Coordinates of C-alpha atoms in Angstrom, one line a residue:
M1 CA 0.0 0.0 0.0
D2 CA 1.3 3.5 -0.9
L3 CA 1.2 6.4 1.5
D4 CA -1.8 8.0 -0.2
D5 CA -3.9 4.9 0.4
L6 CA -2.8 4.7 4.1
V7 CA -3.6 8.3 4.7
E8 CA -7.0 8.1 3.0
H9 CA -8.3 4.9 4.5
W10 CA -6.3 4.3 7.7
T11 CA -6.1 7.7 9.4
L12 CA -8.0 8.0 12.7
L13 CA -10.3 11.0 12.7
K14 CA -10.9 13.1 15.7
D15 CA -14.1 11.4 16.8
E16 CA -12.5 8.0 16.3
Q17 CA -9.5 8.9 18.4
G18 CA -12.0 9.6 21.2
L19 CA -13.3 6.1 21.0
V20 CA -9.8 4.6 21.1
S21 CA -8.5 6.9 24.0
G22 CA -10.0 4.8 26.8
K23 CA -8.2 1.5 25.7
R24 CA -4.7 0.2 26.3
G25 CA -2.2 -2.1 24.6
A26 CA -3.4 -4.8 22.3
T27 CA -7.0 -3.9 22.9
R28 CA -6.3 -0.3 21.8
L29 CA -4.6 -1.3 18.6
G30 CA -7.1 -4.1 17.8
F31 CA -10.1 -1.8 18.3
A32 CA -8.5 0.8 16.0
V33 CA -7.8 -1.5 13.1
L34 CA -11.3 -3.1 13.4
L35 CA -12.8 0.4 13.3
K36 CA -10.8 1.5 10.2
F37 CA -11.3 -1.8 8.4
Y38 CA -15.1 -1.6 9.0
T39 CA -15.2 2.0 7.8
Q40 CA -13.5 1.0 4.6
C41 CA -15.1 -2.4 3.8
G42 CA -18.5 -2.2 5.6
R43 CA -17.7 -5.4 7.6
F44 CA -15.3 -6.8 10.1
P45 CA -12.2 -8.7 9.1
R46 CA -12.4 -12.5 9.4
G47 CA -9.0 -12.6 11.1
R48 CA -5.5 -11.1 11.3
F49 CA -4.7 -12.4 7.8
E50 CA -7.1 -9.8 6.2
L51 CA -5.2 -6.8 7.7
P52 CA -2.4 -5.4 5.5
G53 CA 0.9 -5.2 7.4
E54 CA 1.5 -1.6 6.3
A55 CA -1.9 -0.6 7.5
V56 CA -1.3 -2.1 10.9
E57 CA 2.0 -0.3 11.2
F58 CA 0.4 3.0 10.2
V59 CA -2.4 2.7 12.8
A60 CA 0.0 1.5 15.5
R61 CA 2.1 4.7 15.1
Q62 CA -1.1 6.8 15.5
V63 CA -2.3 5.0 18.7
Q64 CA 1.3 4.7 20.0
V65 CA 1.2 0.9 20.4
P66 CA 3.8 -1.5 18.9
A67 CA 2.4 -3.3 15.9
S68 CA 3.4 -6.6 17.4
E69 CA 0.9 -6.2 20.2
L70 CA -1.9 -7.1 17.7
D71 CA -0.8 -10.8 18.0
A72 CA -2.1 -10.7 21.5
Y73 CA -5.6 -9.4 20.5
E74 CA -8.3 -12.1 20.8
W75 CA -10.5 -12.4 17.7
S76 CA -13.3 -14.2 19.6
G77 CA -14.9 -13.7 22.9
R78 CA -16.7 -11.1 24.9
T79 CA -14.1 -8.3 24.3
V80 CA -14.2 -8.4 20.5
E81 CA -18.0 -8.7 20.5
Y82 CA -18.2 -5.5 22.7
H83 CA -15.8 -3.7 20.4
R84 CA -17.9 -4.7 17.4
A85 CA -21.0 -3.4 19.1
Q86 CA -19.2 -0.1 19.8
I87 CA -18.1 0.3 16.2
R88 CA -21.6 -0.5 14.8
G89 CA -23.1 2.0 17.1
H90 CA -20.6 4.7 16.2
L91 CA -21.0 4.2 12.4
G92 CA -24.8 3.7 12.5
F93 CA -24.7 0.0 11.3
R94 CA -26.7 -2.9 12.7
E95 CA -26.6 -6.6 12.4
C96 CA -28.7 -8.3 9.8
S97 CA -32.0 -9.4 11.4
V98 CA -34.5 -11.8 10.0
A99 CA -36.7 -8.8 8.9
D100 CA -33.7 -7.3 7.2
A101 CA -32.9 -10.5 5.4
E102 CA -36.5 -10.7 4.2
K103 CA -36.4 -7.1 2.9
L104 CA -33.1 -7.7 1.2
T105 CA -34.5 -10.8 -0.5
A106 CA -37.5 -8.9 -1.7
W107 CA -35.4 -6.0 -3.0
L108 CA -33.0 -8.3 -4.8
A109 CA -35.9 -10.2 -6.4
E110 CA -37.6 -7.0 -7.6
H111 CA -34.6 -5.0 -8.8
V112 CA -31.7 -7.4 -9.5
A113 CA -32.6 -11.0 -9.9
C114 CA -35.2 -10.2 -12.5
K115 CA -32.4 -8.9 -14.8
E116 CA -29.3 -10.8 -13.6
R117 CA -29.4 -14.6 -13.0
R118 CA -25.8 -15.2 -12.1
P119 CA -25.6 -15.7 -8.3
E120 CA -22.1 -14.1 -8.0
Q121 CA -23.4 -10.9 -9.5
V122 CA -26.5 -10.9 -7.4
R123 CA -24.3 -11.4 -4.3
V124 CA -22.3 -8.3 -5.3
E125 CA -25.5 -6.3 -5.4
L126 CA -26.5 -7.7 -2.0
L127 CA -23.4 -6.5 -0.3
A128 CA -23.7 -3.1 -1.9
R129 CA -27.3 -2.8 -0.7
C130 CA -26.3 -3.9 2.8
R131 CA -23.8 -1.0 2.9
T132 CA -26.4 1.5 1.6
E133 CA -28.8 0.4 4.3
C134 CA -26.1 0.4 7.0
I135 CA -26.6 -3.3 7.6
E136 CA -23.6 -5.5 8.4
P137 CA -23.3 -8.2 5.7
P138 CA -24.6 -11.6 6.8
T139 CA -22.3 -14.6 7.0
P140 CA -21.3 -16.2 3.6
G141 CA -23.7 -19.0 4.1
R142 CA -26.6 -16.7 4.9
C143 CA -25.7 -14.5 1.9
D144 CA -26.0 -17.6 -0.3
R145 CA -29.4 -18.4 1.1
I146 CA -30.6 -14.8 0.5
V147 CA -29.3 -14.8 -3.0
G148 CA -30.9 -18.2 -3.8
A149 CA -34.3 -17.1 -2.3
A150 CA -34.2 -13.9 -4.4
L151 CA -33.4 -15.8 -7.6
R152 CA -36.3 -18.3 -7.0
S153 CA -38.7 -15.5 -6.1
A154 CA -37.8 -13.5 -9.2
E155 CA -38.1 -16.6 -11.4
E156 CA -41.5 -17.4 -10.1
T157 CA -42.8 -13.9 -10.6
L158 CA -41.3 -13.7 -14.1
T159 CA -42.6 -17.1 -15.2
A160 CA -46.1 -16.3 -13.9
T161 CA -46.1 -13.0 -15.8
I162 CA -44.9 -14.5 -19.0
S163 CA -47.2 -17.5 -18.9
A164 CA -50.2 -15.2 -18.3
R165 CA -49.5 -13.4 -21.6
I166 CA -49.9 -16.6 -23.6
T167 CA -53.3 -17.8 -24.7
V168 CA -54.7 -21.1 -23.5
E169 CA -54.5 -22.6 -27.0
S170 CA -50.8 -21.7 -27.3
I171 CA -50.1 -23.1 -23.9
E172 CA -51.7 -26.4 -24.9
R173 CA -49.5 -26.5 -28.0
I174 CA -46.4 -25.7 -26.0
V175 CA -47.2 -28.4 -23.4
A176 CA -47.8 -30.9 -26.2
L177 CA -44.2 -30.5 -27.4
V178 CA -42.9 -32.4 -24.3
A179 CA -46.1 -34.3 -23.3
G180 CA -45.5 -38.0 -23.8
A181 CA -42.2 -37.6 -25.6
D182 CA -40.7 -40.4 -23.7
Q183 CA -38.6 -41.6 -26.6
E184 CA -36.4 -38.5 -26.2
D185 CA -35.7 -39.2 -22.5
D186 CA -32.9 -41.6 -23.2
A187 CA -31.2 -39.2 -25.7
V188 CA -28.3 -37.0 -24.8
P189 CA -29.5 -33.8 -23.2
G190 CA -29.7 -31.1 -25.8
D191 CA -29.6 -33.6 -28.6
A192 CA -32.2 -33.3 -31.3
G193 CA -32.7 -37.0 -31.3
G194 CA -35.5 -39.1 -30.1
G195 CA -37.6 -40.6 -32.9
E196 CA -41.2 -41.3 -33.4
G197 CA -41.2 -44.5 -35.5
D198 CA -41.1 -43.7 -39.2
D199 CA -42.1 -40.1 -38.7
G200 CA -38.6 -39.0 -37.7
P201 CA -37.7 -36.7 -34.8
P202 CA -40.6 -35.1 -32.9
V203 CA -41.5 -31.4 -33.4
L204 CA -39.3 -30.2 -30.5
G205 CA -36.4 -32.2 -31.8
K206 CA -36.7 -30.8 -35.3
I207 CA -36.9 -27.2 -33.9
K208 CA -33.7 -27.8 -32.0
E209 CA -31.7 -29.2 -35.0
A210 CA -28.9 -27.1 -36.5
P211 CA -29.1 -26.4 -40.2
G212 CA -27.3 -28.4 -42.8
N213 CA -25.2 -27.3 -45.7
V214 CA -26.4 -24.8 -48.3
S215 CA -28.9 -26.6 -50.4
L216 CA -32.5 -26.6 -51.5
E217 CA -33.3 -29.4 -49.0
T218 CA -31.8 -27.4 -46.1
M219 CA -33.8 -24.3 -47.2
L220 CA -37.1 -26.3 -47.3
T221 CA -36.3 -27.9 -43.9
E222 CA -35.6 -24.5 -42.3
I223 CA -38.8 -23.1 -43.7
D224 CA -40.8 -26.1 -42.2
K225 CA -39.1 -25.4 -38.8
L226 CA -40.1 -21.7 -39.0
L227 CA -43.7 -22.6 -39.8
A228 CA -43.8 -25.1 -36.9
V229 CA -42.6 -22.4 -34.5
R230 CA -45.0 -19.9 -35.7
A231 CA -47.9 -22.4 -35.5
I232 CA -47.5 -22.3 -31.7
G233 CA -48.9 -18.8 -31.8
L234 CA -46.7 -16.9 -29.4
P235 CA -47.2 -13.1 -29.1
T236 CA -44.6 -11.1 -30.9
D237 CA -43.9 -8.9 -27.8
L238 CA -44.0 -11.8 -25.3
L239 CA -40.4 -11.2 -24.0
A240 CA -40.0 -7.6 -24.9
D241 CA -39.6 -6.4 -21.3
V242 CA -37.5 -9.3 -20.2
A243 CA -33.7 -8.8 -19.9
P244 CA -31.8 -10.5 -22.8
K245 CA -29.6 -12.3 -20.3
V246 CA -32.6 -13.9 -18.7
V247 CA -34.1 -14.9 -22.0
A248 CA -30.8 -16.4 -23.1
G249 CA -30.6 -18.4 -19.9
W250 CA -34.1 -19.8 -20.3
R251 CA -33.4 -20.7 -23.9
A252 CA -30.1 -22.5 -23.0
R253 CA -31.9 -24.3 -20.1
A254 CA -34.7 -25.5 -22.3
A255 CA -32.3 -26.6 -25.0
V256 CA -30.4 -29.0 -22.8
E257 CA -33.1 -30.4 -20.6
S258 CA -34.9 -33.6 -21.8
P259 CA -38.7 -33.6 -22.2
S260 CA -39.1 -35.7 -19.0
H261 CA -37.1 -33.2 -17.0
L262 CA -39.1 -30.3 -18.5
R263 CA -42.3 -32.0 -17.5
T264 CA -41.3 -32.0 -13.8
H265 CA -41.3 -28.2 -13.7
P266 CA -44.3 -26.2 -12.6
L267 CA -46.5 -25.3 -15.5
P268 CA -45.6 -21.5 -15.6
L269 CA -41.9 -22.4 -15.6
R270 CA -42.3 -25.1 -18.2
V271 CA -44.2 -22.9 -20.5
T272 CA -41.8 -20.0 -20.0
L273 CA -38.7 -22.1 -20.7
L274 CA -40.2 -23.5 -23.9
A275 CA -41.6 -20.2 -25.0
A276 CA -38.1 -18.6 -24.6
L277 CA -36.6 -21.5 -26.7
L278 CA -39.3 -21.1 -29.4
H279 CA -38.9 -17.3 -29.4
E280 CA -35.1 -17.4 -29.8
R281 CA -35.2 -20.3 -32.4
E282 CA -37.7 -18.3 -34.5
R283 CA -35.2 -15.5 -34.8
E284 CA -32.3 -17.8 -35.3
I285 CA -34.1 -19.8 -38.0
T286 CA -35.1 -16.5 -39.7
D287 CA -31.5 -15.4 -39.8
T288 CA -30.5 -18.8 -41.1
L289 CA -33.0 -18.5 -44.0
V290 CA -31.6 -15.0 -44.8
E291 CA -28.1 -16.5 -44.9
L292 CA -29.4 -19.4 -47.1
L293 CA -31.0 -17.0 -49.5
I294 CA -27.8 -15.0 -49.8
S295 CA -25.7 -18.1 -50.2
T296 CA -28.1 -19.8 -52.6
V297 CA -28.3 -16.9 -55.0
H298 CA -24.5 -16.6 -55.0
R299 CA -24.2 -20.4 -55.6
I300 CA -26.6 -20.3 -58.6
G301 CA -24.5 -17.6 -60.3
A302 CA -21.1 -19.2 -59.4
R303 CA -22.1 -22.6 -60.6
A304 CA -23.5 -21.2 -63.9
E305 CA -20.2 -19.5 -64.6
K306 CA -18.2 -22.6 -63.6
K307 CA -20.3 -24.8 -65.9
V308 CA -20.0 -22.5 -68.9
T309 CA -16.3 -22.0 -68.3
E310 CA -15.7 -25.8 -68.2
Q311 CA -17.5 -26.2 -71.5
L312 CA -15.4 -23.5 -73.2
V313 CA -12.0 -24.1 -71.5
N314 CA -10.9 -26.8 -73.9
A315 CA -11.7 -24.7 -76.9
F316 CA -10.3 -21.5 -75.4
K317 CA -6.7 -20.5 -76.3
K318 CA -5.4 -17.1 -75.2
V319 CA -3.9 -15.2 -78.1
S320 CA -1.0 -13.0 -77.0
G321 CA 0.4 -9.9 -78.7
K322 CA -3.0 -8.5 -79.9
E323 CA -1.5 -5.0 -80.3
N324 CA 1.2 -6.3 -82.7
I325 CA -1.4 -8.3 -84.7
L326 CA -3.5 -5.2 -85.1
F327 CA -0.5 -3.2 -86.2
K328 CA 0.6 -5.8 -88.8
L329 CA -3.0 -6.1 -90.1
A330 CA -3.2 -2.3 -90.5
E331 CA 0.2 -2.1 -92.1
A332 CA -0.5 -4.9 -94.6
S333 CA -3.9 -3.4 -95.5
I334 CA -2.5 0.0 -96.2
G335 CA 0.4 -1.4 -98.2
E336 CA -1.8 -3.3 -100.6
P337 CA -5.4 -1.9 -100.4
E338 CA -6.4 -3.6 -103.7
G339 CA -5.3 -7.2 -102.6
T340 CA -7.5 -9.9 -101.2
V341 CA -7.6 -10.9 -97.5
R342 CA -6.2 -14.3 -98.2
E343 CA -3.2 -12.9 -100.1
V344 CA -2.5 -9.8 -98.0
V345 CA -4.0 -10.1 -94.4
Y346 CA -3.4 -13.8 -93.6
P347 CA 0.4 -13.8 -94.5
A348 CA 0.9 -10.6 -92.3
V349 CA 0.1 -12.6 -89.1
S350 CA 2.2 -15.3 -87.6
G351 CA 0.1 -18.4 -87.8
G352 CA -2.1 -17.0 -90.5
E353 CA -5.8 -17.8 -90.7
Q354 CA -5.6 -20.0 -87.6
T355 CA -4.4 -17.2 -85.3
L356 CA -7.1 -14.9 -86.5
R357 CA -9.7 -17.6 -85.8
E358 CA -8.4 -18.1 -82.3
L359 CA -8.5 -14.3 -81.8
V360 CA -12.2 -14.2 -82.8
H361 CA -13.1 -17.2 -80.6
E362 CA -11.4 -15.6 -77.6
F363 CA -13.4 -12.4 -78.0
K364 CA -16.6 -14.5 -78.2
T365 CA -15.9 -16.6 -75.1
R366 CA -14.8 -13.6 -73.1
G367 CA -17.3 -11.0 -74.4
P368 CA -21.1 -10.6 -74.5
V369 CA -21.7 -14.1 -75.9
Y370 CA -20.0 -15.6 -72.9
R371 CA -22.0 -13.5 -70.5
R372 CA -25.3 -14.3 -72.3
T373 CA -24.5 -18.0 -72.1
V374 CA -23.8 -17.7 -68.3
Q375 CA -27.1 -15.9 -67.9
T376 CA -29.0 -18.6 -69.8
T377 CA -27.4 -21.3 -67.7
L378 CA -28.2 -19.4 -64.5
K379 CA -31.8 -19.0 -65.5
A380 CA -32.1 -22.7 -66.3
S381 CA -30.6 -23.7 -62.9
Y382 CA -32.9 -21.4 -61.1
T383 CA -36.1 -22.5 -62.9
N384 CA -35.4 -26.2 -62.7
H385 CA -34.1 -26.5 -59.2
Y386 CA -33.8 -23.6 -56.8
R387 CA -36.9 -21.6 -57.7
R388 CA -39.2 -23.8 -55.5
G389 CA -37.3 -22.9 -52.3
L390 CA -36.6 -19.2 -53.1
I391 CA -40.3 -18.6 -54.0
K392 CA -41.4 -20.3 -50.7
L393 CA -39.0 -17.9 -48.8
L394 CA -41.1 -15.0 -50.0
D395 CA -44.1 -16.5 -48.2
V396 CA -42.3 -16.8 -44.8
L397 CA -39.9 -13.8 -44.8
E398 CA -41.0 -10.2 -44.7
F399 CA -38.5 -7.7 -46.3
R400 CA -38.4 -4.0 -45.6
S401 CA -36.4 -1.0 -46.5
S402 CA -36.5 2.6 -45.3
N403 CA -34.6 3.9 -48.3
H404 CA -36.9 4.9 -51.2
T405 CA -34.1 4.2 -53.7
H406 CA -34.4 0.5 -52.9
R407 CA -38.1 0.3 -52.8
P408 CA -38.3 -1.0 -56.4
V409 CA -36.6 -4.2 -55.2
I410 CA -39.3 -4.7 -52.5
E411 CA -42.0 -4.1 -55.1
A412 CA -40.3 -6.5 -57.5
L413 CA -40.4 -9.2 -54.8
A414 CA -44.1 -8.5 -54.4
L415 CA -44.6 -8.9 -58.1
V416 CA -42.7 -12.2 -58.1
A417 CA -44.7 -13.6 -55.3
R418 CA -48.0 -12.5 -56.9
Y419 CA -47.2 -14.4 -60.1
A420 CA -45.4 -17.3 -58.5
A421 CA -48.1 -19.8 -59.4
A422 CA -48.7 -18.5 -62.9
G423 CA -47.6 -21.7 -64.5
N424 CA -45.5 -21.6 -67.7
T425 CA -46.4 -18.0 -68.5
T426 CA -43.4 -16.5 -70.3
Y427 CA -44.1 -12.8 -70.0
Y428 CA -45.8 -10.6 -67.4
P429 CA -49.2 -9.3 -68.6
L430 CA -49.1 -6.2 -70.7
G431 CA -51.2 -4.2 -68.2
E432 CA -49.0 -5.1 -65.2
T433 CA -46.6 -2.5 -63.8
V434 CA -43.1 -4.1 -63.6
P435 CA -40.8 -2.2 -61.1
V436 CA -37.5 -1.2 -62.6
H437 CA -34.4 -1.4 -60.5
K438 CA -30.6 -1.1 -61.1
A439 CA -30.0 -4.9 -61.4
M440 CA -32.1 -4.9 -64.6
G441 CA -29.4 -2.9 -66.5
G442 CA -26.0 -3.9 -67.7
D443 CA -25.5 -7.4 -68.9
W444 CA -29.1 -8.4 -68.0
A445 CA -30.8 -5.6 -70.0
E446 CA -31.0 -7.6 -73.2
V447 CA -32.1 -10.8 -71.5
V448 CA -34.8 -9.4 -69.2
H449 CA -36.6 -7.8 -72.1
R450 CA -37.6 -9.7 -75.3
T451 CA -39.7 -8.9 -78.3
D452 CA -42.8 -11.1 -78.7
K453 CA -44.3 -12.4 -81.9
R454 CA -46.2 -9.2 -82.4
G455 CA -43.2 -7.0 -82.0
R456 CA -44.0 -5.8 -78.5
R457 CA -41.2 -5.4 -75.9
R458 CA -42.1 -7.6 -73.0
V459 CA -40.5 -8.6 -69.6
V460 CA -39.5 -12.3 -69.4
R461 CA -40.9 -13.5 -66.1
M462 CA -38.3 -16.2 -65.1
V463 CA -35.4 -13.9 -65.9
Y464 CA -37.0 -11.1 -64.0
E465 CA -37.3 -13.4 -60.9
V466 CA -33.6 -14.2 -61.2
V467 CA -32.6 -10.6 -61.4
A468 CA -34.9 -9.7 -58.5
F469 CA -33.3 -12.3 -56.2
Q470 CA -29.8 -11.1 -57.2
A471 CA -30.8 -7.5 -56.4
L472 CA -32.2 -8.7 -53.0
R473 CA -29.0 -10.5 -52.2
D474 CA -26.9 -7.4 -52.9
Q475 CA -29.2 -5.1 -50.8
L476 CA -29.3 -7.6 -47.9
K477 CA -25.5 -7.6 -47.9
C478 CA -25.2 -3.8 -47.9
K479 CA -28.0 -3.5 -45.2
E480 CA -30.3 -1.5 -47.3
I481 CA -33.0 -4.2 -46.9
W482 CA -33.6 -6.1 -43.7
V483 CA -35.8 -8.9 -42.6
V484 CA -38.5 -8.8 -39.9
G485 CA -37.8 -11.2 -37.1
A486 CA -34.0 -11.6 -37.5
P487 CA -32.0 -11.8 -34.2
I488 CA -30.7 -9.0 -32.0
S489 CA -27.7 -11.2 -31.2
G490 CA -26.6 -14.1 -33.1
A491 CA -24.0 -16.8 -32.9
T492 CA -21.1 -17.6 -35.2
P493 CA -21.0 -16.8 -38.0
M494 CA -23.9 -14.4 -37.6
R495 CA -22.6 -11.2 -36.0
T496 CA -24.8 -8.5 -34.7
C497 CA -24.6 -4.8 -35.6
P498 CA -25.8 -2.5 -32.8
R499 CA -26.9 0.2 -35.2
T500 CA -30.7 0.7 -34.7
L501 CA -33.1 0.9 -37.7
P502 CA -36.4 2.6 -37.8
S503 CA -39.2 1.4 -35.5
G504 CA -36.9 -0.4 -33.2
A505 CA -35.4 -2.6 -35.9
R506 CA -31.9 -3.9 -35.5
R507 CA -29.5 -5.3 -38.1
T508 CA -27.4 -8.4 -38.2
T509 CA -24.2 -8.9 -40.1
A510 CA -24.2 -12.1 -42.3
S511 CA -21.0 -13.6 -43.5
C512 CA -19.9 -13.6 -47.1
A513 CA -22.2 -15.6 -49.3
S514 CA -19.4 -18.0 -50.2
R515 CA -19.0 -19.1 -46.6
W516 CA -21.4 -21.2 -44.5
T517 CA -21.1 -22.8 -41.1
R518 CA -24.4 -22.3 -39.2
P519 CA -27.1 -19.8 -38.4
S520 CA -32.8 -16.3 -33.9
S521 CA -39.5 -9.8 -31.9
S522 CA -37.3 -7.4 -33.3
T523 CA -36.7 -6.4 -36.9
S524 CA -33.1 -6.9 -38.3
C525 CA -31.1 -6.9 -41.4
A526 CA -28.9 -9.8 -42.3
G527 CA -26.1 -8.7 -44.6
R528 CA -22.6 -7.5 -45.1

């Protein structure tokens, strides 16, 4: 301890010196160090080992008693109890009575344990409250009992409040998730296992399952999970006023407990635990679907390019020295303007006609023809395989944007959903308003629009759907469009962004579309 600490915390004040003046020897020194320790810590030391040597020396010099005399001070007995009573009376503290313990328990349950479920943190608040109320902290064992009682009381109050917000029909559906699910009892806690004959895992097991790799089957499975959670019918604001730490604790608890264990809890606690699990899983599954959408759209384009490249790579041969070829062609043409191409142009280039053919082929495979081939392949891949899942996503996810610049993408998705079941219709009807967005330009401009048999410029429906999903993917990544129901906080690789959106919405940060490891009522954006 440095001198400043000793002076600040271990200096006997004038009124304290009056208390010490009537005592002698070890009693004088022991009383003085007890007084200063209690003034600083709000409790008495548990023994000599808690007193810093420098502090004892500093106080000993003030009371003019050798520091070694403290070894003769008795830490139990009538004398030390009398000293403690004197110190409490001087500082205005009192011992913790039964009534005080009950008040502390009620205060912790109302103000601390309803937001903080970790016993060690609740204990810190208990000791701070004791000091504020001038109550000497109870013994460690009694503190543990007070903390435990406060946590139980707060949990009972919270679970009763939460379960009262849920309709009777929803409670019946929640209870049915674990009622009679005995086949799960032998499974590893937290495992999604437990089968029901040929029907596969029960509903609760399916909801707990982690997503698979990026594929159409994974997307359809996650959509079924989301619909199963929503079928329970929980209120959207069920846990809005509950601390996130408490909700996370309930969710983790429900995830690892077996159905037989959950059935042993009182009904309010059982319903609350499962409601927290369903609430969090709904948000996590929503975020998973957003990530799957981003990754799937990326995969469609990447695979189309790869397929076209593999088809052309054998015929592709890069021609070097294009500038020299152009110069030689120009020089030969100017030198003999009346000659034929075969007599003048071919001999001017090393390799002759074959080199010129390779040069033309390279331009075609790298230029607009290549891009159009990729686009055609991409459209076919979307139409024949991925469209079923992406269209179904539009029914379960709600996309929003507060930026008017990107509203056409939202309107385009609405148009796609409206004509999703239009069969083999090639074009959108002539009277239909087709939203125009940036993604329709560039390489896609010539593919999205086509002239029909009557010479009218029409919008090709399937191509427009592909372009709309690509625009959606880009806007999700740059956070200009977000999804209702995505998580406030996610797990790896979903990372949350604390920036708040309009109407209490929050955004999530999704990993790059080329990565995938795994996937949670607020409004969030998954992207970037």
